XYZ file of C-alpha atoms in Angstrom:
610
model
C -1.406 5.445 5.284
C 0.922 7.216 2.908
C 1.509 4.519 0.434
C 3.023 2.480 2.122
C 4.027 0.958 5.995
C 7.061 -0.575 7.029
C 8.661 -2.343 10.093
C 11.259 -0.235 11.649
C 13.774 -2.285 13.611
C 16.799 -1.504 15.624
C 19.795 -0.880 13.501
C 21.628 -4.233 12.428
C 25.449 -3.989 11.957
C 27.925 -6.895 10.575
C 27.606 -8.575 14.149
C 24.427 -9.529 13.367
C 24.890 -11.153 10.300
C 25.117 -9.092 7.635
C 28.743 -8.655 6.892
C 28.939 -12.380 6.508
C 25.616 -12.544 4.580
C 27.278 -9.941 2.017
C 30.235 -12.176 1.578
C 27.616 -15.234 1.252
C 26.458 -13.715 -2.137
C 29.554 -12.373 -3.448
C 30.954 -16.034 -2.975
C 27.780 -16.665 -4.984
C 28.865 -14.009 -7.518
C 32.301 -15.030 -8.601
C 31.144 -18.408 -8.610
C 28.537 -17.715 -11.452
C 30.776 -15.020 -13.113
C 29.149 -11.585 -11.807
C 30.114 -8.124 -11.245
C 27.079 -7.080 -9.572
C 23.962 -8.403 -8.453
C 20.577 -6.493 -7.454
C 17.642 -7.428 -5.390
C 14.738 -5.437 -4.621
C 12.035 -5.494 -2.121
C 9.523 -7.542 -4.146
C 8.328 -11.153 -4.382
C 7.558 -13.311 -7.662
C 3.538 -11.892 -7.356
C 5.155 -7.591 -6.940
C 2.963 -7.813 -4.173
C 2.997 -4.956 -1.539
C 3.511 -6.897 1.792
C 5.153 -9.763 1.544
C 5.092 -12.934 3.122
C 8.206 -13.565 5.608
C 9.908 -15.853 3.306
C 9.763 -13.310 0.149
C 11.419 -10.725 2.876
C 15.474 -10.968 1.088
C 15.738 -7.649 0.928
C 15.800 -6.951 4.818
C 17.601 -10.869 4.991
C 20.194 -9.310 3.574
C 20.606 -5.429 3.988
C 18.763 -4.956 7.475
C 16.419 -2.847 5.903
C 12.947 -3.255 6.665
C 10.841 -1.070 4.636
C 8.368 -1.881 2.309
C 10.041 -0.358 -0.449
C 13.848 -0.520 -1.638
C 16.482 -2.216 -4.147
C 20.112 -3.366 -3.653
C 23.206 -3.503 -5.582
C 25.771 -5.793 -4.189
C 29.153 -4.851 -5.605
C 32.579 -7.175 -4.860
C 33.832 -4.036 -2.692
C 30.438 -1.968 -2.184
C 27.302 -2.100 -1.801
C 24.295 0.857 -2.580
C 20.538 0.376 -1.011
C 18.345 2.453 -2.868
C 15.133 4.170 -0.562
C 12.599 6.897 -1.462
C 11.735 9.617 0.436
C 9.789 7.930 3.039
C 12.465 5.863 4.403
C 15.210 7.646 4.619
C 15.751 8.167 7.836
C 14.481 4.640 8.618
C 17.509 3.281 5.957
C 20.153 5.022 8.115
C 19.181 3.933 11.523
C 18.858 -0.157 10.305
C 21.866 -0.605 7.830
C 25.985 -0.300 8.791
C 27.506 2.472 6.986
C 30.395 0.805 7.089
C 28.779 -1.920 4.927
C 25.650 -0.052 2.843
C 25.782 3.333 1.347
C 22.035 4.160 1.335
C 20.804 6.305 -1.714
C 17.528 8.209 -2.259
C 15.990 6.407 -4.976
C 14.078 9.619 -6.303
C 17.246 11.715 -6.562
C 19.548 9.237 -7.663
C 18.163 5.927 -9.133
C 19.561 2.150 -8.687
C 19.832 2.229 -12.774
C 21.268 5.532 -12.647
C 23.823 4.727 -10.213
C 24.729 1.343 -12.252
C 24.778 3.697 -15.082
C 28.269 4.935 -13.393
C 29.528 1.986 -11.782
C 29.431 -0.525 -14.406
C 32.004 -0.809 -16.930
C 32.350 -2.198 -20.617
C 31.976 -6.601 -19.796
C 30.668 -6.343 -16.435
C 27.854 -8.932 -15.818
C 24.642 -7.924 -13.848
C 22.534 -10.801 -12.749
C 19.057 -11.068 -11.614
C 16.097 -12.916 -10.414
C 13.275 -12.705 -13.235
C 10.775 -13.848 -10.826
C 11.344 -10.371 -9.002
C 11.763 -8.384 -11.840
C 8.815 -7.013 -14.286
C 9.324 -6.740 -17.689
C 9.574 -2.825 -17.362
C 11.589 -3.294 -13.432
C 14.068 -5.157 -16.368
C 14.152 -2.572 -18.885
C 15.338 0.018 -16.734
C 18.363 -2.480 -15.829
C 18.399 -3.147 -19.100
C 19.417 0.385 -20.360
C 21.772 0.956 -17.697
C 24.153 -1.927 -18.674
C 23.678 -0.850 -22.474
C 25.181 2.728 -21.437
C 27.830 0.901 -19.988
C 28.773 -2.168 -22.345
C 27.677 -4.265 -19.700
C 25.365 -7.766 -19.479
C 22.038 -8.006 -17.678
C 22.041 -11.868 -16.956
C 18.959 -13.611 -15.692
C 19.401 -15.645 -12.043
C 16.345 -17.416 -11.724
C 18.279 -19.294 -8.666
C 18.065 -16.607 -6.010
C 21.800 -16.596 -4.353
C 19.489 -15.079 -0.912
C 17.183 -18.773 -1.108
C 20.458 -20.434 -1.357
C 21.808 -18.700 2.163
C 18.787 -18.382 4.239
C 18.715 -22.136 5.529
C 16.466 -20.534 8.548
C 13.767 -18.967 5.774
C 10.311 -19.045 7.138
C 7.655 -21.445 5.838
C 4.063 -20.583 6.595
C 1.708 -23.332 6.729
C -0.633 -23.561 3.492
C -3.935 -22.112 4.747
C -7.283 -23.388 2.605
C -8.828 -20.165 0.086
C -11.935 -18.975 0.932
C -14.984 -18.003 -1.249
C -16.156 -13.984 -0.933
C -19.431 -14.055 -0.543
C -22.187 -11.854 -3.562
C -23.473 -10.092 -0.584
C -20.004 -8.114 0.232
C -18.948 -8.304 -3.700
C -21.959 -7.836 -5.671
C -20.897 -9.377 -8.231
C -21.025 -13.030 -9.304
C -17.631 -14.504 -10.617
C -19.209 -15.893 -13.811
C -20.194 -12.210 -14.753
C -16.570 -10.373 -13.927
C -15.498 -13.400 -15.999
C -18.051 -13.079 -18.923
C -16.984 -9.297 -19.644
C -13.708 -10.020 -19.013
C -13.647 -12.522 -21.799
C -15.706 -10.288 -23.934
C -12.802 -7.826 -23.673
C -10.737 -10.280 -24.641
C -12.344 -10.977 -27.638
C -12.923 -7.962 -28.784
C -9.047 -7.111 -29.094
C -7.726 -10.860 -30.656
C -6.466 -12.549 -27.633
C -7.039 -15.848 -26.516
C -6.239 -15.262 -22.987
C -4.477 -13.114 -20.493
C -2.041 -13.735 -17.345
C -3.225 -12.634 -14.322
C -0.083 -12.706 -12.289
C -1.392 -10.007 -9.364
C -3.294 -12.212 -6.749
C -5.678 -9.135 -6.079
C -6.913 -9.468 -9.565
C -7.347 -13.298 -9.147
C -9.388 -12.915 -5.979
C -11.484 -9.787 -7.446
C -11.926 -12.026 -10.252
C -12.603 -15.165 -8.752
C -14.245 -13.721 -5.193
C -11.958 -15.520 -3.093
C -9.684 -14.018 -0.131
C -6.764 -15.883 1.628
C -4.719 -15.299 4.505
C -1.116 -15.550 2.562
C -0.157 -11.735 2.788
C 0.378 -10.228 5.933
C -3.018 -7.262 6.295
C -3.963 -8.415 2.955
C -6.237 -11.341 2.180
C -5.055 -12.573 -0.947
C -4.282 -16.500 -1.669
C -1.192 -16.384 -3.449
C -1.934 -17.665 -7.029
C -2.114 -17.030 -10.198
C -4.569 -17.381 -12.876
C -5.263 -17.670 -16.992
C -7.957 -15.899 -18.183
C -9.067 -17.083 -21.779
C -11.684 -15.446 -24.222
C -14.209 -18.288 -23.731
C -14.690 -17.438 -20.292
C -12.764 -20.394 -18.330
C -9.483 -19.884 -16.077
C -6.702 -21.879 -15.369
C -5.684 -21.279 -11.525
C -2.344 -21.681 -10.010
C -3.441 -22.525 -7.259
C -1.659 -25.115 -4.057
C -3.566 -27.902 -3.662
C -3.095 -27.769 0.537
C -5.208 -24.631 0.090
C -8.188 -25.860 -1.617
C -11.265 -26.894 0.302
C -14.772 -28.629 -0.670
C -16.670 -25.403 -0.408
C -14.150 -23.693 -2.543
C -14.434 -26.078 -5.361
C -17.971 -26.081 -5.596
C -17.756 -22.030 -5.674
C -15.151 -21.869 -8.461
C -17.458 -24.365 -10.470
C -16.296 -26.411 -13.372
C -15.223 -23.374 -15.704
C -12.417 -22.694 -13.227
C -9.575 -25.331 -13.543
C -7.095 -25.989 -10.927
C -3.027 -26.693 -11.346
C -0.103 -26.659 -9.297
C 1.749 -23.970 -9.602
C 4.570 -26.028 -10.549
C 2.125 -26.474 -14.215
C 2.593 -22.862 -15.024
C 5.501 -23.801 -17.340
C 3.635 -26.470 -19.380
C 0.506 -24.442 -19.605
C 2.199 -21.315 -20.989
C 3.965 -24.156 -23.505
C 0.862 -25.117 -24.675
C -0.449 -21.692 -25.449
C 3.095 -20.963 -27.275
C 2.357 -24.654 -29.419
C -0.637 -22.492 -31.175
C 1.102 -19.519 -31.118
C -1.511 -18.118 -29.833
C -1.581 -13.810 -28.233
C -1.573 -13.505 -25.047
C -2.026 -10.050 -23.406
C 0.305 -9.778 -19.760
C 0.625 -6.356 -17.692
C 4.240 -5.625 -17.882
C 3.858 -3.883 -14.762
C 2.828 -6.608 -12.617
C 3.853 -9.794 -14.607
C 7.251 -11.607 -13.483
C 10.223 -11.057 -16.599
C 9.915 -15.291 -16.566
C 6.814 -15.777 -17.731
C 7.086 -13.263 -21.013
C 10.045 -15.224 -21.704
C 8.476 -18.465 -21.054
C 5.685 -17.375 -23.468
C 7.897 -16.102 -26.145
C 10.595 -18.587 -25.848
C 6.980 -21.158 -26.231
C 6.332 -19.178 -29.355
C 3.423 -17.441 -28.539
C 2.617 -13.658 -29.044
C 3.183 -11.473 -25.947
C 1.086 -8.331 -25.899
C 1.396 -5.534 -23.582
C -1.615 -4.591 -21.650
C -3.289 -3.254 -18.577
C -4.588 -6.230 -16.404
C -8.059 -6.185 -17.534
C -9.858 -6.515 -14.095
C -7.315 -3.533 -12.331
C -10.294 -0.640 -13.727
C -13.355 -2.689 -12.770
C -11.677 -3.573 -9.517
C -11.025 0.113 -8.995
C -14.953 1.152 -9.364
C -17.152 -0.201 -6.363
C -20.083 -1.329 -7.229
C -23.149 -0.198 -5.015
C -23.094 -3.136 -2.698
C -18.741 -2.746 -2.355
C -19.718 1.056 -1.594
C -22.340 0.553 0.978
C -20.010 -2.163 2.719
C -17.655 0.728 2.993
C -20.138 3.263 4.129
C -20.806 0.516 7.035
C -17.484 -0.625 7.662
C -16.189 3.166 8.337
C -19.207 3.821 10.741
C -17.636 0.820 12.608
C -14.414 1.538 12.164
C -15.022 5.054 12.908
C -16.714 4.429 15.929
C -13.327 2.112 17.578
C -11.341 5.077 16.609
C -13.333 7.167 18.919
C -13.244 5.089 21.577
C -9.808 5.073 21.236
C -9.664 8.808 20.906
C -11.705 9.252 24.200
C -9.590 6.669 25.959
C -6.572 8.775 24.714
C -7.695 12.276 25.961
C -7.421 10.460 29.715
C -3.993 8.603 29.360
C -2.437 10.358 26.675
C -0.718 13.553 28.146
C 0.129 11.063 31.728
C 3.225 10.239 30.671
C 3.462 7.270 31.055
C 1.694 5.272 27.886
C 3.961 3.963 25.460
C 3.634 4.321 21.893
C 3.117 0.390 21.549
C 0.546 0.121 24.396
C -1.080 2.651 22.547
C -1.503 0.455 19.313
C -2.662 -2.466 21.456
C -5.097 -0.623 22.912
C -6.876 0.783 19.181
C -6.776 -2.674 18.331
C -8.946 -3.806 21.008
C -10.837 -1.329 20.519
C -11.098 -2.103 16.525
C -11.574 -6.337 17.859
C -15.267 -5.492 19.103
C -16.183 -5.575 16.058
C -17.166 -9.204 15.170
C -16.288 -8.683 11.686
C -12.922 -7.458 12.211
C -10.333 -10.144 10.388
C -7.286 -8.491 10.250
C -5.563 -4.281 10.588
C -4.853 -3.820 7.267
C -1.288 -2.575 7.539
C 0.960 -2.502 10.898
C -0.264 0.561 13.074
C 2.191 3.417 12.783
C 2.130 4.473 16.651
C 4.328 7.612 16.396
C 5.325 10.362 19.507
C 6.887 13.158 19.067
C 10.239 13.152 16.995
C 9.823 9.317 15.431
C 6.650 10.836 14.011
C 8.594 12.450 12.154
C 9.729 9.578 10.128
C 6.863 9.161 7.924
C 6.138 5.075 8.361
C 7.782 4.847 11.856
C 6.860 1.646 13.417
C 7.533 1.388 17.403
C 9.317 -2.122 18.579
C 10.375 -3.099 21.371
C 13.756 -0.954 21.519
C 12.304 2.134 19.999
C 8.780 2.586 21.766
C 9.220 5.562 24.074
C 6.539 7.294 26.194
C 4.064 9.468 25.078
C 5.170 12.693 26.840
C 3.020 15.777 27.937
C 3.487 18.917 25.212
C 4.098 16.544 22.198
C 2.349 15.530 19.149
C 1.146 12.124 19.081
C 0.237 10.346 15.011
C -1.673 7.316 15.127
C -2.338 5.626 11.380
C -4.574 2.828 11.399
C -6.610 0.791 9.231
C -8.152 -2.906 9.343
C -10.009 -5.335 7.043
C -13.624 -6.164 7.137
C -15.378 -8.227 4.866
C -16.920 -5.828 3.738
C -14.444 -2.672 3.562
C -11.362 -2.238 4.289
C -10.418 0.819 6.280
C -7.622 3.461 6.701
C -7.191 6.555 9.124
C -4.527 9.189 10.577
C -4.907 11.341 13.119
C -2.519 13.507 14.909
C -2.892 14.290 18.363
C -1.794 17.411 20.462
C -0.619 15.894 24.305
C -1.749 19.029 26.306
C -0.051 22.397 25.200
C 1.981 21.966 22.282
C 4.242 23.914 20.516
C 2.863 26.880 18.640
C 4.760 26.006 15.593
C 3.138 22.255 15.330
C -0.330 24.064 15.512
C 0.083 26.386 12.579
C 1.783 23.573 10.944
C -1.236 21.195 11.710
C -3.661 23.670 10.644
C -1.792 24.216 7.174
C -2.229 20.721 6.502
C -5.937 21.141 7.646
C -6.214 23.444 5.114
C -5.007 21.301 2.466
C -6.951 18.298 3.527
C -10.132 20.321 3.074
C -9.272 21.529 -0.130
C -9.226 17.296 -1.495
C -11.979 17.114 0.166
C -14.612 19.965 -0.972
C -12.956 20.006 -4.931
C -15.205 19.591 -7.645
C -13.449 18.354 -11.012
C -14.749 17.854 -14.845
C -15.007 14.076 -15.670
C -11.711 12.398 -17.181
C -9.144 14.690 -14.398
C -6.261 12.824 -12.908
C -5.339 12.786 -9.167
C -1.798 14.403 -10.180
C -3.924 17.266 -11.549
C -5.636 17.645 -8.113
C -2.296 17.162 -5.851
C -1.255 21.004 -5.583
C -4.457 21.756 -4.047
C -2.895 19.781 -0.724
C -0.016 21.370 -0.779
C -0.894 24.928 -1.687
C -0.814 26.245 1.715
C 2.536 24.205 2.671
C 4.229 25.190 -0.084
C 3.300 29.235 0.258
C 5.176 29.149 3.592
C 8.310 27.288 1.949
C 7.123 24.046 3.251
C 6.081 20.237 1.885
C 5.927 16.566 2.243
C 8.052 13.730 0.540
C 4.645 11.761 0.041
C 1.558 11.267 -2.342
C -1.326 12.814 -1.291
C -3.698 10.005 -2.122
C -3.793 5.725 -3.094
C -6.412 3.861 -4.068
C -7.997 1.291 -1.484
C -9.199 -1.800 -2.050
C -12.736 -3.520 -1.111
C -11.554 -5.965 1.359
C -8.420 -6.167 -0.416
C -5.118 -3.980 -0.572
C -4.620 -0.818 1.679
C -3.170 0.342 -1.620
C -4.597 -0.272 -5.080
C -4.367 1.259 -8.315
C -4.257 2.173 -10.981
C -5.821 5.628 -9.763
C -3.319 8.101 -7.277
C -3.270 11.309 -5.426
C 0.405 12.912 -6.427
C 2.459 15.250 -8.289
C 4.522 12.203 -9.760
C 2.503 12.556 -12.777
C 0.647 9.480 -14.491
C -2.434 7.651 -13.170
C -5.505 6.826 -15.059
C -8.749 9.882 -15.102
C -10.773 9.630 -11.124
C -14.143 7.209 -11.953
C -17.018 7.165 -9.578
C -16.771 4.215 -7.563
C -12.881 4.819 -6.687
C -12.280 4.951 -3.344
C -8.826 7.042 -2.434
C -7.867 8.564 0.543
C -6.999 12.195 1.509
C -3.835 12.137 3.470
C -1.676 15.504 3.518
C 1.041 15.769 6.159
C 4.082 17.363 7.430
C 7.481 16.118 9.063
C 9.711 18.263 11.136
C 12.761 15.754 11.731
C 13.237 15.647 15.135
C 10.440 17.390 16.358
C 7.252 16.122 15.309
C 5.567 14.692 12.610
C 1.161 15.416 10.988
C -0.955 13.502 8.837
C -4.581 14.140 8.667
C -6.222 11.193 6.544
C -8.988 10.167 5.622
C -11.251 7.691 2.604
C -12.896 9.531 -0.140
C -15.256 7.884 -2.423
C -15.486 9.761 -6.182
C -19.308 10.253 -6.699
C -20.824 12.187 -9.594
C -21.597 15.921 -8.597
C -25.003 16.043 -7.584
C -27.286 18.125 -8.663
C -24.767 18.625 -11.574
C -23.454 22.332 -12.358
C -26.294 24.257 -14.244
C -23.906 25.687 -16.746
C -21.206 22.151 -17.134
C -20.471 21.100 -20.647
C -19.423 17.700 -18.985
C -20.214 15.738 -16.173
C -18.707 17.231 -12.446
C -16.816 14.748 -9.857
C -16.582 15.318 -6.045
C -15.621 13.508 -3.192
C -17.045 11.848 -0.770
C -15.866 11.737 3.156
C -15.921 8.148 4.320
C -14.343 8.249 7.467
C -15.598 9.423 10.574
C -13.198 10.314 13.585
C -13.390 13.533 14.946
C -9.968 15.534 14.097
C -8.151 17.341 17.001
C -9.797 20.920 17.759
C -6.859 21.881 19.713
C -4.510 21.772 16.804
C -6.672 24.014 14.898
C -5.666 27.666 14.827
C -9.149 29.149 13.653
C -7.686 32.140 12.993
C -6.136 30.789 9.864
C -9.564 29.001 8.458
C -11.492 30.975 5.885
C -15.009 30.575 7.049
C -15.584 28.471 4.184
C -13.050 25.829 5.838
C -14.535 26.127 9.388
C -17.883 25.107 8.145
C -16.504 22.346 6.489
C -14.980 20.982 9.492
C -18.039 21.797 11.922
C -20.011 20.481 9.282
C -17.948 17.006 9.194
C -17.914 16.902 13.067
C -21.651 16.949 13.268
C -21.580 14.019 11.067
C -19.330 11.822 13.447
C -21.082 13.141 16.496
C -24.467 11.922 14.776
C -23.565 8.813 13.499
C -21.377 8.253 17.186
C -22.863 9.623 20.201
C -25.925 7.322 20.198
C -23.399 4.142 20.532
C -21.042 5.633 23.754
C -21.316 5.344 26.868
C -22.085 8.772 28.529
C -18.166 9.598 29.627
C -17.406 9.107 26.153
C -20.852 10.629 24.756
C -19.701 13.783 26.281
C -16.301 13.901 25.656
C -17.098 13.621 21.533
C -19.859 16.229 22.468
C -16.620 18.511 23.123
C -14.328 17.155 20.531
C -16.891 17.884 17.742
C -18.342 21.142 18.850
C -18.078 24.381 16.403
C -15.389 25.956 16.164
């Protein structure tokens, strides 16, 4: 999934609530003395998905995507999208209420750059905001004369008397045999890091790195299973957890042990008081951490140092066991997708399957599996033109058939204990369009090229981007996506701090990432093709006879065959072909022995050489 899915609704207009929702927090806004107030698409832990109560953004705008920022205005307001949601932005909001802005082209602090003037007040929530989000809000009212004022009362939890409330659900331990790791050794070189630069402890504020820490999952996240909490790690190897008592359990106190202490999250405050009493350093990522609790902290009087989460890296590099769990949990996965693959070939090109029936029937196909807990992001189910919108999500008004002579993307993924998985695959419905072949097979082309590099030790995934998009972008053409996230191990679909994309930044590729290969190509109003699948960096192997430094490669983790008749194998350089025959031989080897023979035979003609 190309960092990131979304819900795509039908488009909402001031009838259904938004108008008066607008003038709800402008009301808000005069009454606490503001010009403007802006409120992104985040919740008070920056997570990814967020739980239905944390949802303001689309509360408010009608926007459902997974990644945006508004500025309400008394007589305007500007919703601020990237790339992958344009299209999604226009169909949900009222233009006669929202002007929607690509956030790449034209930032939300650029804009406010214009529209502010000298004594214009901002406001806020520092519970959404990072330190850095801040900053760049920061320097827009500076260019301006404005004020950035902090809100920590949310004018949108104010207005929403029908907010959500999900039931506290009890944290669970994850067990050695999918981490391989104990907690009290994560712990002991976390401290020891610690230590060795002068802190006394460190916020963890992103639940991922509490329950990679701690080896506990919850169900609190929609696809992800984090517990949302937060934790202090301290140089002498305890933690303080933020934790809600409903969602502590017997067996989870005796596996956090006595070094682990429990608070409310309501003790946050105190606790960061106490640390500010000694003045003691604490390190916090200012990517992650909410702007409240640096100001708590300095306000407290204790030192606030800037500094990469300490378990993001180690949580990046699988261990052996979090590798083979992969390994296993893409043969499983792999093998649902097939079945779902075969199933398509028969009602696929009918005409009459519906892009949601479609996703209901992967899924059962994916709930076989006993160890299936969860799909890991909401399947993108996506025929013909809305596959052209990048993170298209069929509902109930917008599902449409799957008709003969179109292109069909399916992007999947699910959670296992021991992996978690993610997959696209584009599909040609009979005869297709010429066109949506060669573009298919440029993308091929591209995906193969992630997949067979070889790189020195200490190259970044921006440095390996082009290589996807060579073949695109030598016939004029391109995608508005990365090329590559990080995945967690049973934890988020996306996961830094390592990246596939020409954005620039990222940390050097380690072995034990796991990443996936997902180039693509969107024809708006025609079609839309992603070919993705999981990589796992591995150390070359034998290493080059004449390398002056260690050699990196990928490895293919998923197994699903890929379309045959989308290939035009007259644009493959035999070097490519074998790749792919090679990579079908694979699924039909690790596949054919578990099918039933209609299905043994179909994969025998899906995966046969080219």
């Amino acid at each position: 999934m190309s960092e990131s899915a979304t819900k795509t609704t039908t488009p909402r207009r001031a009838g259904d609530g938004i108008g008066s929702r607008l003038v709800g927090v402008r009301v808000w806004m005069a009454r606490a003395g503001l010009t403007a107030y802006v409120l992104p698409h985040a919740d008070a832990f920056q997570n990814e998905f967020l739980p239905p109560d944390a949802e303001r953004l689309a509360w408010l705008t009608g926007f459902t995507g997974s990644a945006g920022e508004a500025v309400v205005l008394h007589d305007r307001v500007g919703l601020f999208v990237d790339g992958r949601y344009t299209l999604q932005a226009a169909a949900e909001t009222d233009p006669d209420l929202i002007t929607c802005h690509h956030s790449v082209e034209e930032p939300a602090a650029a804009w406010l750059a214009k529209v502010l003037n000298a004594g214009d007040r901002l406001g806020y929530d520092p519970w959404l905001y990072t330190p850095e989000g801040r900053e760049r809000l920061r320097r827009a009212c500076e260019t301006r004369g404005a004020v950035l004022v902090a809100c920590p009362d949310n004018p949108v939890d104010q207005l929403w008397t029908e907010r959500p409330r999900l039931p506290a659900r009890p944290a669970q331990p994850h067990e050695t045999r999918w981490s391989g790791r104990e907690s009290a050794d994560k712990r002991a070189d976390l401290a020891a890091t610690l230590k060795a630069a002068g802190q006394e402890a460190v916020v963890l504020s992103a639940p991922e790195s509490v329950a990679w820490l701690l080896n506990i999952r919850g169900h609190d996240v929609p696809h992800t299973p984090l517990v949302l909490a937060r934790a202090l790690a301290r140089a002498d190897g305890s933690v303080d957890l933020f934790l809600d008592p409903a969602q502590t359990s017997t067996e989870l106190e005796a596996h956090l042990g006595p070094m682990v202490r429990r608070h409310a999250p309501a003790d946050l405050g105190a606790v960061l008081d106490a640390l500010g009493e000694r003045a003691a350093t604490v390190r916090l990522d200012r990517q992650r951490t909410p702007a409240w609790i640096l100001d708590r902290l300095e306000q407290a009087g204790a030192t606030a140092v800037a500094g990469e989460d300490p378990c993001v890296l180690p949580r990046a590099c699988k261990n052996a066991v979090e590798l083979e769990g992969a390994r296993a949990a893409h043969r499983r996965d792999g093998l649902a997708v097939t079945r779902f693959l075969h199933w398509l070939s028969e009602h696929g090109p009918s005409g009459t399957l519906t892009e949601r029936a479609a996703a209901r029937q992967l899924l059962a196909f994916r709930a076989q599996d006993p160890l299936l807990r969860d799909l890991s992001f909401p399947t993108i189910s996506a025929a013909g033109p809305n596959a052209a919108q990048c993170h298209y999500r069929a509902t109930e008004a917008s599902d449409r058939l799957l008709n003969p002579g179109e292109v069909y993307l399916v992007d999947s993924g699910a959670q296992y204990p021991d992996g978690t998985t993610d997959i696209t695959r584009t599909v040609a419905l009979g005869p297709v369009d010429p066109v949506a072949r060669h573009c298919f097979t440029l993308v091929l082309r591209g995906h193969i090229a992630i997949a067979r590099a070889h790189f020195p030790q200490g190259t970044s995934g921006n440095q390996l981007d082009s290589l996807a998009r060579q073949f695109l972008w030598a016939e004029g053409l391109d995608y508005d996506h990365g090329t590559g996230h990080g995945v967690g191990s049973y934890l988020g679909v996306h996961e830094g701090p390592a990246y596939l994309s020409r954005a620039g930044g990222g940390v050097p590729l380690r072995p034990g990432m796991i990443l996936s290969n997902e180039p693509g190509y969107y024809r708006e109003g025609a079609f839309g093709i992603r070919i993705e699948n999981l990589v796992a960096v591995q150390p070359v192997e034998p290493p080059p006879a004449d390398a002056t430094k260690p050699f990196l490669a990928f490895e293919t983790l998923t197994l699903a065959p890929l379309d045959r008749a989308l290939i035009d194998v007259r644009l493959l350089r035999p070097g490519e072909r074998a790749w792919v025959d090679t990579y079908h031989a694979r699924v039909r080897a690790q596949h054919a022995p578990h099918l039933d023979a209609p299905a043994r035979a179909w994969l025998e003609a899906a995966t046969a050489p080219l």
